[in-house]
Short mmCIF file of C-alpha atoms and ligand atoms in Angstrom, two decimals:
data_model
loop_
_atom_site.label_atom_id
_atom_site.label_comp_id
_atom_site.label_asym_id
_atom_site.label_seq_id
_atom_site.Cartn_x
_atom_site.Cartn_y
_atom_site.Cartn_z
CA UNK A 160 0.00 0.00 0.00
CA UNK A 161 1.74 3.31 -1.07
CA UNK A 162 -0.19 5.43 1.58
CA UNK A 163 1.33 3.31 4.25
CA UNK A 164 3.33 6.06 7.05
CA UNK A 165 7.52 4.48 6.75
CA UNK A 166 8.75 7.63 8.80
CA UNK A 167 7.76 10.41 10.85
CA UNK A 168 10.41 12.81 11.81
CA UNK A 169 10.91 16.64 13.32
CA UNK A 170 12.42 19.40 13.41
CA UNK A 171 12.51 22.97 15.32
CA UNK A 172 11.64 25.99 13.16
CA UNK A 173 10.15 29.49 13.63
CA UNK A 174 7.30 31.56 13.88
CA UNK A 175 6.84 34.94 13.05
CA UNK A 176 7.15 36.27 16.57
CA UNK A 177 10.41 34.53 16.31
CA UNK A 178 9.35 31.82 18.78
CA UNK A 179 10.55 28.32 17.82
CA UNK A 180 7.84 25.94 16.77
CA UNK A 181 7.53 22.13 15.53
CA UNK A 182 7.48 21.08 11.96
CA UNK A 183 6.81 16.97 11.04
CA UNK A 184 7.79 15.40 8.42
CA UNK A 185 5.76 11.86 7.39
CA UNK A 186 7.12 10.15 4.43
CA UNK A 187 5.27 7.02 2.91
CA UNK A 188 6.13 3.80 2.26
CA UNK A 189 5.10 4.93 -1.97
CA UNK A 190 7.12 7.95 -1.65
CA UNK A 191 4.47 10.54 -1.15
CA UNK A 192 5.24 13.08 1.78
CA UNK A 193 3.70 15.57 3.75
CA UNK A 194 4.52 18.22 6.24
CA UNK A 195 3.11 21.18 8.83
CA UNK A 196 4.33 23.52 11.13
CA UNK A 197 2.37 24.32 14.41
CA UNK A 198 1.14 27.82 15.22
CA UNK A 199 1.15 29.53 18.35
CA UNK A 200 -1.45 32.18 20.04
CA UNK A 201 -1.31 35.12 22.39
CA UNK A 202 -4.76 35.21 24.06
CA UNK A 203 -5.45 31.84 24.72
CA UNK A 204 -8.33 30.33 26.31
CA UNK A 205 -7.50 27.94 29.63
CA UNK A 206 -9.41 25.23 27.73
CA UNK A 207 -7.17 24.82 25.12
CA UNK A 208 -4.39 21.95 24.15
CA UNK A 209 -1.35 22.97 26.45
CA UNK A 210 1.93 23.45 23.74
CA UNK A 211 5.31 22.53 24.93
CA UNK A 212 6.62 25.83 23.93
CA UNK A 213 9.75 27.95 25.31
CA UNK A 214 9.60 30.56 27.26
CA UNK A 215 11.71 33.22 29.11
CA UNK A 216 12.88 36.21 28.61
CA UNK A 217 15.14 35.02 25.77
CA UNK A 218 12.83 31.99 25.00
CA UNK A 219 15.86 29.95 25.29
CA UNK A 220 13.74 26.93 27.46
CA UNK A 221 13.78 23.64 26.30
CA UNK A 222 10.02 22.63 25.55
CA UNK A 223 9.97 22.61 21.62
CA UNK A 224 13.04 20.31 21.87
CA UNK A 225 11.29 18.04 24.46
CA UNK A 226 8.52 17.97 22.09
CA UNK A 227 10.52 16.99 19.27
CA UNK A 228 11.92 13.97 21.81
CA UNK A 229 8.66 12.99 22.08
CA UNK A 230 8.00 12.36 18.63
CA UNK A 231 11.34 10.72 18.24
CA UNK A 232 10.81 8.45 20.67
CA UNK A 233 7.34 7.46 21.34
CA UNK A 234 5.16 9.09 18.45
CA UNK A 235 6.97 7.56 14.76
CA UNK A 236 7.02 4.33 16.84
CA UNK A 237 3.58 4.30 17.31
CA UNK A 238 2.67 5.85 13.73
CA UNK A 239 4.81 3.74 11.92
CA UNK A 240 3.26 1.32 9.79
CA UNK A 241 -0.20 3.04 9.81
CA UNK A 242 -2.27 3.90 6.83
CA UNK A 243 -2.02 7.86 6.59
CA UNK A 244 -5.69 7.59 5.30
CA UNK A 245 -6.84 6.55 8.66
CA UNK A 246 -6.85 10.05 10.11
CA UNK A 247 -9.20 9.16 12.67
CA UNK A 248 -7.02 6.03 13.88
CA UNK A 249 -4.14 8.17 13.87
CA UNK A 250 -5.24 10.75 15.88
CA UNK A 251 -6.87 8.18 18.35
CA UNK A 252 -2.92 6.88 18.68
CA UNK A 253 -1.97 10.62 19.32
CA UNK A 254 -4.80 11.50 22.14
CA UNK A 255 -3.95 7.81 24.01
CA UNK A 256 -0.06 8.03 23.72
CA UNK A 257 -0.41 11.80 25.03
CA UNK A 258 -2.69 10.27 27.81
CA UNK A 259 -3.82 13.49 29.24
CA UNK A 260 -6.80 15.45 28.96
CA UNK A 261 -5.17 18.77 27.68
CA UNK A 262 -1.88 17.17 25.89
CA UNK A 263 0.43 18.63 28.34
CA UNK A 264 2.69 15.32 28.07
CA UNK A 265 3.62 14.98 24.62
CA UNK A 266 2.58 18.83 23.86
CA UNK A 267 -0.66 20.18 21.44
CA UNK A 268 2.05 21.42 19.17
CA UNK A 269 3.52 18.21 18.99
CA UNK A 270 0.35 16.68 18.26
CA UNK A 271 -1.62 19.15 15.94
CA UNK A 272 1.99 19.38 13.47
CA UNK A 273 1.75 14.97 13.50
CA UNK A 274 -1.96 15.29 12.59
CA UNK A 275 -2.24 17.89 9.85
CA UNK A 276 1.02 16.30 8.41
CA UNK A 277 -0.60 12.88 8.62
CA UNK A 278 -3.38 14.62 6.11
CA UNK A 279 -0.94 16.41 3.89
CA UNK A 280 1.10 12.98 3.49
CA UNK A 281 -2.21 11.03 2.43
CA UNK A 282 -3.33 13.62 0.17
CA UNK A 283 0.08 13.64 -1.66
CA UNK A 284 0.04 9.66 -1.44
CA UNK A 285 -2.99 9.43 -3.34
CA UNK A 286 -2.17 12.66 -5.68
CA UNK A 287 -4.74 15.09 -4.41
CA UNK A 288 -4.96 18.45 -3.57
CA UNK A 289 -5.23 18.92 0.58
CA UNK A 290 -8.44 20.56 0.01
CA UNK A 291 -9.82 17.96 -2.04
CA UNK A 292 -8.41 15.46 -0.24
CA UNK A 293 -10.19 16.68 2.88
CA UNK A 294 -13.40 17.07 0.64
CA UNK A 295 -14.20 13.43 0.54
CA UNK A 296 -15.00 14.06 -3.16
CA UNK A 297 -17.63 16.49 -2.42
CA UNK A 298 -16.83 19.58 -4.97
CA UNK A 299 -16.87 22.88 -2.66
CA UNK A 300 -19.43 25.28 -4.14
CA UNK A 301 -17.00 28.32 -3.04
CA UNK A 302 -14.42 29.40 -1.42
CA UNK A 303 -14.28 31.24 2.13
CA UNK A 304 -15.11 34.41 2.74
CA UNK A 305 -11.81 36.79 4.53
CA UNK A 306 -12.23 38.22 7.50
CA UNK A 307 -9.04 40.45 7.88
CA UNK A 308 -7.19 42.44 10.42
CA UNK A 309 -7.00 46.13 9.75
CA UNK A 310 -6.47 47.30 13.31
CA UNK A 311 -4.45 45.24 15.90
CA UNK A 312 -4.39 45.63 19.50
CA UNK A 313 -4.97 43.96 22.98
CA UNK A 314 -1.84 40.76 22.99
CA UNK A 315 -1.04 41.33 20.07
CA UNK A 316 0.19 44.97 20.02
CA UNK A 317 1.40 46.27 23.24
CA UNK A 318 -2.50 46.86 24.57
CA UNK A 319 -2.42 50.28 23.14
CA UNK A 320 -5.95 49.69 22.44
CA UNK A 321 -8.46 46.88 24.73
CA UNK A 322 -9.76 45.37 22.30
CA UNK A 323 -7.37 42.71 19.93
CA UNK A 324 -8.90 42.37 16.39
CA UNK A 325 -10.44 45.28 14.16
CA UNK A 326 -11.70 43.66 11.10
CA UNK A 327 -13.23 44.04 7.71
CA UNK A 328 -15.59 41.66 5.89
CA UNK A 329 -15.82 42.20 2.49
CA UNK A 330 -19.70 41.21 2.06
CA UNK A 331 -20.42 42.87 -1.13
CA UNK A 332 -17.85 41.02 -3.28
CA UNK A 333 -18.45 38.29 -5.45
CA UNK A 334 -15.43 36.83 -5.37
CA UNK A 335 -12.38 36.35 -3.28
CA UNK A 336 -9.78 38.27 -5.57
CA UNK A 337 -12.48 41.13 -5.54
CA UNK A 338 -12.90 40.82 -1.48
CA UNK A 339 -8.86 40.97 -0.89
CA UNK A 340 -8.69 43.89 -3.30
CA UNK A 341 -11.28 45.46 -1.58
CA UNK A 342 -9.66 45.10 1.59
CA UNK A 343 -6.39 45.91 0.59
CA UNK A 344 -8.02 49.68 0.00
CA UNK A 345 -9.31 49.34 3.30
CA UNK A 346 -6.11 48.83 5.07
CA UNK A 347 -3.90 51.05 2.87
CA UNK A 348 -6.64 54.06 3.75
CA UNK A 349 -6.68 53.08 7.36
CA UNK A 350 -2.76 53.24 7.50
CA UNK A 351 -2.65 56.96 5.69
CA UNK A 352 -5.03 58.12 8.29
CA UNK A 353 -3.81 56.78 11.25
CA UNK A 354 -0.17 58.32 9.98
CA UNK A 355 -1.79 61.31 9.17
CA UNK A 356 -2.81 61.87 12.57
CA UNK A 357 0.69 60.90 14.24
CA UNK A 358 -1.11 57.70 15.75
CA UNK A 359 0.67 54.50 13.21
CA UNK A 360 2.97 52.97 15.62
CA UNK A 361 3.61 49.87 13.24
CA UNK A 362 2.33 46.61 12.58
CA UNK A 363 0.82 44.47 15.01
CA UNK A 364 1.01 40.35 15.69
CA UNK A 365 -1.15 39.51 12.62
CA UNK A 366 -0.04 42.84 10.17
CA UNK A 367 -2.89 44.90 11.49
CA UNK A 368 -1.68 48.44 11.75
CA UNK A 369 -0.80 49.18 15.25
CA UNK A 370 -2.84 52.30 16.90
CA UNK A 371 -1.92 54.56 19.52
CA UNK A 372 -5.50 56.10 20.00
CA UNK A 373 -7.44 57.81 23.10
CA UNK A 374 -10.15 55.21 23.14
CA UNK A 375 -11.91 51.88 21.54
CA UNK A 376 -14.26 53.31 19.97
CA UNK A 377 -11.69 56.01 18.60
CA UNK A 378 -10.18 52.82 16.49
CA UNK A 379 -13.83 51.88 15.22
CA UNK A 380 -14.60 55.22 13.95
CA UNK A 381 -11.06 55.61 11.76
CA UNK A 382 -12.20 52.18 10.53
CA UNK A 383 -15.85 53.02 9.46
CA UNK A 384 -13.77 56.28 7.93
CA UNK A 385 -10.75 54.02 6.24
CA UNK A 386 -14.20 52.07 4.44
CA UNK A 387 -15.81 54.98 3.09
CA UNK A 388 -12.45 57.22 2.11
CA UNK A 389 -11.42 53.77 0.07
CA UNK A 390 -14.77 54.35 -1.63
CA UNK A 391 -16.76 50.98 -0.14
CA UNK A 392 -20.35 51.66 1.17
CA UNK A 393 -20.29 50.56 4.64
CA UNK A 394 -22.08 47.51 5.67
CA UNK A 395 -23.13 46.70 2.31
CA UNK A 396 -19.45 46.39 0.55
CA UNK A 397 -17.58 46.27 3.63
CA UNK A 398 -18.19 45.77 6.73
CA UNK A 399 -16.59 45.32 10.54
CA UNK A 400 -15.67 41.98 12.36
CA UNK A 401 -14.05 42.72 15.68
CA UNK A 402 -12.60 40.03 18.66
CA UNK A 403 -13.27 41.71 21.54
CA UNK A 404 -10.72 38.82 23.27
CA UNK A 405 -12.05 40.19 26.48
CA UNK A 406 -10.98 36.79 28.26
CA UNK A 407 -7.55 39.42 28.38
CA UNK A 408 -9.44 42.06 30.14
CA UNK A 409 -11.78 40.52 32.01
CA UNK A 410 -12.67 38.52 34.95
CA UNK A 411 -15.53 37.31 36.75
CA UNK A 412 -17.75 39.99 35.73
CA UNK A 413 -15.47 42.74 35.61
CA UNK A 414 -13.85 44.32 32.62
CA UNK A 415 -11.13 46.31 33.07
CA UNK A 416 -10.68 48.99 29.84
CA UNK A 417 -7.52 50.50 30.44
CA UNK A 418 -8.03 53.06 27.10
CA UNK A 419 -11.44 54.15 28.70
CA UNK A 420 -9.87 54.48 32.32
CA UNK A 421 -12.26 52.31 33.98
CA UNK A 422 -13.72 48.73 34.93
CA UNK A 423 -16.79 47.98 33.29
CA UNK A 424 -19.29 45.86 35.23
CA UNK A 425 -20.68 43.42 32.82
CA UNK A 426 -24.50 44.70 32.05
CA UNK A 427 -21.66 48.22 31.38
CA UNK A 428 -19.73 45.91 28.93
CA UNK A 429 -22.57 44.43 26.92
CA UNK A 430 -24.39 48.53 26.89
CA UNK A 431 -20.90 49.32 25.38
CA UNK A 432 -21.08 47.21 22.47
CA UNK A 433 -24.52 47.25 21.79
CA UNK A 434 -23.94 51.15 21.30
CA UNK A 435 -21.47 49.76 19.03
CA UNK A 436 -23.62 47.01 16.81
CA UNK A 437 -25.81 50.69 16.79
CA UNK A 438 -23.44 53.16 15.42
CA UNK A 439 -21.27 51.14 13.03
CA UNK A 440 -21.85 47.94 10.63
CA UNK A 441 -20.49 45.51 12.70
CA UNK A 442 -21.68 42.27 11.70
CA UNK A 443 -19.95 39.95 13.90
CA UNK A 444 -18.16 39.79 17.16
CA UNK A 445 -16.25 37.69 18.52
CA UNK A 446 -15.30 36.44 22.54
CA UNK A 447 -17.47 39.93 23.40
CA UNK A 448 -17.06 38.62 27.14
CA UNK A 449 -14.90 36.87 28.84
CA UNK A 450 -14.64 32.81 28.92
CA UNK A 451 -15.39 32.87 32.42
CA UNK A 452 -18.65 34.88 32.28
CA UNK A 453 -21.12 32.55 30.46
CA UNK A 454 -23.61 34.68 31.81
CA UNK A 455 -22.82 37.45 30.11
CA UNK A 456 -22.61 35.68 26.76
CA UNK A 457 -25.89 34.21 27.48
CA UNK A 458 -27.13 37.56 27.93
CA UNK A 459 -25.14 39.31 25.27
CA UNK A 460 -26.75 36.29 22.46
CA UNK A 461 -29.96 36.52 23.58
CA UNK A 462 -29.78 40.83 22.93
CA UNK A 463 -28.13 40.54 19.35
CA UNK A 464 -27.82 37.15 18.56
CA UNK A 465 -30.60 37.92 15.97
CA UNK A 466 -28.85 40.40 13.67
CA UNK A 467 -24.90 39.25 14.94
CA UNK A 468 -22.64 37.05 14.28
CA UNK A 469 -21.76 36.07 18.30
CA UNK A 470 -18.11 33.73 17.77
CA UNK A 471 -17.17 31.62 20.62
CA UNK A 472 -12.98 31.58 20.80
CA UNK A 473 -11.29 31.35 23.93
CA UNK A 474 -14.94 30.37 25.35
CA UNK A 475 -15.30 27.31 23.25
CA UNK A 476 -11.19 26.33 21.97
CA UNK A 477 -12.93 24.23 18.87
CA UNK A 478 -14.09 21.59 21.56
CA UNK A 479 -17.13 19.37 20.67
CA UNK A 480 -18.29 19.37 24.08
CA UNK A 481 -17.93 22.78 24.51
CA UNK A 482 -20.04 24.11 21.69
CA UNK A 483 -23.01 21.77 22.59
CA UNK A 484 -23.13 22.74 25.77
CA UNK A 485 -23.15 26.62 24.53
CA UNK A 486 -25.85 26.04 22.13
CA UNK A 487 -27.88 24.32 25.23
CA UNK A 488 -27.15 27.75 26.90
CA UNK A 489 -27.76 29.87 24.31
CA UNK A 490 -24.23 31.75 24.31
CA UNK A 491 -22.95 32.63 21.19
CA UNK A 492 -24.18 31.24 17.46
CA UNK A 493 -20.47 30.94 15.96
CA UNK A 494 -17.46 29.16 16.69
CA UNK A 495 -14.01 29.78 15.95
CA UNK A 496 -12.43 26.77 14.46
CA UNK A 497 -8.67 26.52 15.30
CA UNK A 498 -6.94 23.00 14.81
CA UNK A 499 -4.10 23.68 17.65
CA UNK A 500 -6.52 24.79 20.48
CA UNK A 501 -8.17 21.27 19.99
CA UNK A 502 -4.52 18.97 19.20
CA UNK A 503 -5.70 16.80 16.24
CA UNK A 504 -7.70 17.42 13.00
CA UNK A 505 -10.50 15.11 14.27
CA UNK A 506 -11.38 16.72 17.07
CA UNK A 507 -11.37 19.82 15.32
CA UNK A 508 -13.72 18.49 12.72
CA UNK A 509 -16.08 16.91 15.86
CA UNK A 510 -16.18 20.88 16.63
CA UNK A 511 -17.07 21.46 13.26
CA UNK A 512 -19.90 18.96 13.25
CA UNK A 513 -20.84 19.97 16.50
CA UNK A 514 -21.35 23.55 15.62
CA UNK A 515 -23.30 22.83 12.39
CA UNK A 516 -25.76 20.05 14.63
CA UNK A 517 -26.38 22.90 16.87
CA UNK A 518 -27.10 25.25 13.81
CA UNK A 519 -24.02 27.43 14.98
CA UNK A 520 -21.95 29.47 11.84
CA UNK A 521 -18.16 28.75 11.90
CA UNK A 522 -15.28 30.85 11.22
CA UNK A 523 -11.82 28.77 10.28
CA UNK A 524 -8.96 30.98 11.96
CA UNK A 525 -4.65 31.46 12.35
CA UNK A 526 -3.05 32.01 15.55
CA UNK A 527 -1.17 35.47 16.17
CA UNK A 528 2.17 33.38 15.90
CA UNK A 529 2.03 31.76 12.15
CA UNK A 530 4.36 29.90 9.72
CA UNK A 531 4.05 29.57 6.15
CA UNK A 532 2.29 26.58 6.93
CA UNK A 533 -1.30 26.80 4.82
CA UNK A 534 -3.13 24.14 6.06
CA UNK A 535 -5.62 25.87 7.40
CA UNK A 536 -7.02 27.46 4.20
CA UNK A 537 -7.12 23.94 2.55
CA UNK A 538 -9.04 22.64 5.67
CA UNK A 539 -11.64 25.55 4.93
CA UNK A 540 -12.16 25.11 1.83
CA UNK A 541 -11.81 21.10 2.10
CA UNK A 542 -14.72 21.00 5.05
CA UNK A 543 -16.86 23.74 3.70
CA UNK A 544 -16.60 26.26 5.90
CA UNK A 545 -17.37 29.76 4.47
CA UNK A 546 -15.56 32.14 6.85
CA UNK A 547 -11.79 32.64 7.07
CA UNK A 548 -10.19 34.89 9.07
CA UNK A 549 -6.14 35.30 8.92
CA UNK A 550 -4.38 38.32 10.06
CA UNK A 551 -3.39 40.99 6.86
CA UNK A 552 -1.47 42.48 4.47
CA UNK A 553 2.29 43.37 4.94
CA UNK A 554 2.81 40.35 6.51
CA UNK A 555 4.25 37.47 4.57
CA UNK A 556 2.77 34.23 7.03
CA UNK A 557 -0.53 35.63 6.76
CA UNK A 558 -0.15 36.12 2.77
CA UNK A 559 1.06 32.84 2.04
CA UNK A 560 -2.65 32.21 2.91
CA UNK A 561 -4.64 34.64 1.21
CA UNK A 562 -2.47 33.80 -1.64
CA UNK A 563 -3.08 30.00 -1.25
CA UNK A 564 -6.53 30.72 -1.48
CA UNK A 565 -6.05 32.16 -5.13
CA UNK A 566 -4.18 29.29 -5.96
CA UNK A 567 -7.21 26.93 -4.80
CA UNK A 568 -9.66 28.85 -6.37
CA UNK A 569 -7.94 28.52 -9.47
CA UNK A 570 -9.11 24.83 -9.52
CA UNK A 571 -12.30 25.01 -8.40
CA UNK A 572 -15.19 24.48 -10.89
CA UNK A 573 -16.35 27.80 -9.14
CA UNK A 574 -13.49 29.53 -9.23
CA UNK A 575 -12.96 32.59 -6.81
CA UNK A 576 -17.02 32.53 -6.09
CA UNK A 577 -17.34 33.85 -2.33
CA UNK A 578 -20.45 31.74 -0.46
CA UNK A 579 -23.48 33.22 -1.60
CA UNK A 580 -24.67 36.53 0.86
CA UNK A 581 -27.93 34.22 1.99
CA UNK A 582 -25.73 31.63 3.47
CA UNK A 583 -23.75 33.86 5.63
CA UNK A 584 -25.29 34.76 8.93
CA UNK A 585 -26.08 38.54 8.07
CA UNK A 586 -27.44 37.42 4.32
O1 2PG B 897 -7.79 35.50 19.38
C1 2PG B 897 -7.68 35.08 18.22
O2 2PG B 897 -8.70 34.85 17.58
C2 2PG B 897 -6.34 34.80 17.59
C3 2PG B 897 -6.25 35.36 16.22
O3 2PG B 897 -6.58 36.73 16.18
O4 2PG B 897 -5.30 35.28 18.40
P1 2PG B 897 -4.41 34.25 19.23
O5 2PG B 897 -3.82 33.31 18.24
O6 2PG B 897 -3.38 35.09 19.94
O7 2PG B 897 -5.34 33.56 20.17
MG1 MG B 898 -10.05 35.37 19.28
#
């Protein structure tokens, strides 16, 4: 059998916060091989897979490399010999050789860079495109809609602004070229005027230009300006997508808002951005509370839930579990699919399933600390999923996405075709 795994091997590589991460390397008995690189967040949620990851000052510990003795040693023992087609076997091997329930042993990196190179190897093996491999045959009508970072702030830049992602959705384009052109304006406006004002302090984490601004809300209204100076019509050609990632700011109740000077209770919190959802055309938001305050998420659904786009991140870490229990709840109606918080590409597809059971939209997503590994566009396109949200322009780890997305939709029988507007949550 040519898809048969003969080696699996690993080495240490970077990210672009340069942070060493884990690539793996599975080679097939026919010759095929595959490979991925594991990425790393910033604001993580406490349910997600543990990484072995370095830290210190000079990140000079020795996690990664105690990951990669872990593969060495126990994980291309146990994976060799397997059929790289049986994904779900292989992962099964991964979560009972780890052996704990967060893959703190043998590390989430370790694991998630095995799994999605287990898939890359099969889908070379048998001569198919990732995408299509992960298709099962189907033929994807489309292919995801971006959702990307114009403004950056919260972990990823410093906290000169609360909140993390400022976003643009380009829901009047037809087709994905059209929607990264589109957004391209967008960004290139939103960095003249934020320069223009002595405010551009860079890039942050995920290219998103880095604001030094008075308030929040400051950043939202530069944004709604950036759309209409680049000559979109708000809300219908472009709107805003923000991640609150107030699991940074906030704590049992309390959100502390260090641009607005003050701790938010949070019935204050939720007023806040439903003044927001009011003023500009936000059309979704994501971890709006924190992942301790189900409560307020509850509450926060069950005001805007109607007309919003409510994503799940830290609060649901692409867990199964997680997101049925939500949906029981009521809290949130999206979830934020990221293969690394869950540690193997079948758990993050039981996430997937669970979401679309519980009639909850889904958003595929990078970490802050990326590679120019592009699995994650192939796995979008490959399960269906019609959001995509990667960090922007002017930085290359996030293009080598956007750009493998051209490349896929060169092959599709639909081309660049974005989902149509009526299957998106504000359609
Ligand atoms: O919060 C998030 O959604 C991601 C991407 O923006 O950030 P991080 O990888 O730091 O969790
Ligand atoms: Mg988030």
């Amino acid at each position: 059998m040519k898809t048969r795994i003969a080696r699996v091997s690993a080495r240490r590589v970077w990210d672009s916060r340069g942070r060493p991460t884990i690539e793996v390397e599975i080679g097939l008995t026919g010759g095929a091989c595959g490979r991925a690189i594991a990425p790393a967040g910033a604001s993580t949620g406490t349910g997600e897979a543990i990484d072995l990851r370095d830290g210190g000052p000079s990140f000079g510990g020795m996690d990664v490399k105690r990951a990669l003795a872990g593969i060495d040693r126990e994980i291309a023992p146990a994976l060799v010999g397997m059929d790289a087609i049986d994904q779900g076997g292989i992962d099964l091997r991964l979560i009972a050789l780890d052996g704990t329930p967060n893959k703190a042993r043998l590390g989430g990196n370790a694991l998630i860079a095995t799994s999605m190179a287990a898939a890359h190897a099969a889908a070379a093996g048998l001569g198919l495109p990732l995408w299509k491999y992960l298709s099962g045959g189907a033929e994807p009508g489309w292919i995801p809609l971006p959702e990307i970072q114009i403004f950056g702030g919260g972990a990823h830049a410093g906290r000169r602004i609360d909140i993390q992602d400022l976003m643009v959705v380009a829901v009047g384009a037809q087709d994905f070229a059209t929607a990264l052109d589109w957004t391209a304006e967008v960004y290139r406006c939103a960095g003249r005027l934020l320069a223009n004002k002595g405010r551009l302090a860079g890039v942050a984490d995920e290219g998103g230009y880095w604001p030094m601004l008075d308030s929040n809300e400051e950043a939202l209204s530069l944004l709604l300006h950036a759309i209409e100076v680049a000559g979109f019509r708000p809300g219908e050609d472009v709107a805003i997508s923000l991640d609150i990632a107030a699991s940074e700011f906030g704590r049992e109740g309390l959100y502390r808002l260090d641009r607005e000077g003050r701790i938010f209770s949070r019935d204050e919190m939720i007023e806040m951005l439903i003044d927001w959802i009011n003023k500009y055309p936000i059309v979704s938001i994501e971890d709006p509370l924190a992942e301790d305050d189900e409560a307020g998420l509850v509450a926060f659904t069950r005001a805007v839930g109607d007309r919003l786009q409510v994503i799940g991140d830290d609060f649901l870490v692409t867990n199964a579990q997680r997101v049925r229990r939500a949906a029981a709840v009521g809290a949130c109606n999206s979830v934020l699919i990221k293969p690394n918080q869950a540690g193997t590409l079948t758990e993050t597809r039981a996430a997937l399933d669970a979401a679309r059971d519980s009639g909850y939209s889904a958003v595929v997503s990078a970490r802050s600390g990326e590679t120019e590994d592009v699995t994650i566009v192939h796995l979008a396109v490959g399960w269906g999923v019609p959001q995509l949200k990667v960090g922007s322009f002017t930085r290359s780890e996030r293009m080598a996405k956007w750009n493998e997305g051209l490349r896929i939709s060169e092959s599709l029988p639909t081309g660049g075709a974005l989902p149509p507007r009526a299957s998106l949550p504000w359609g």
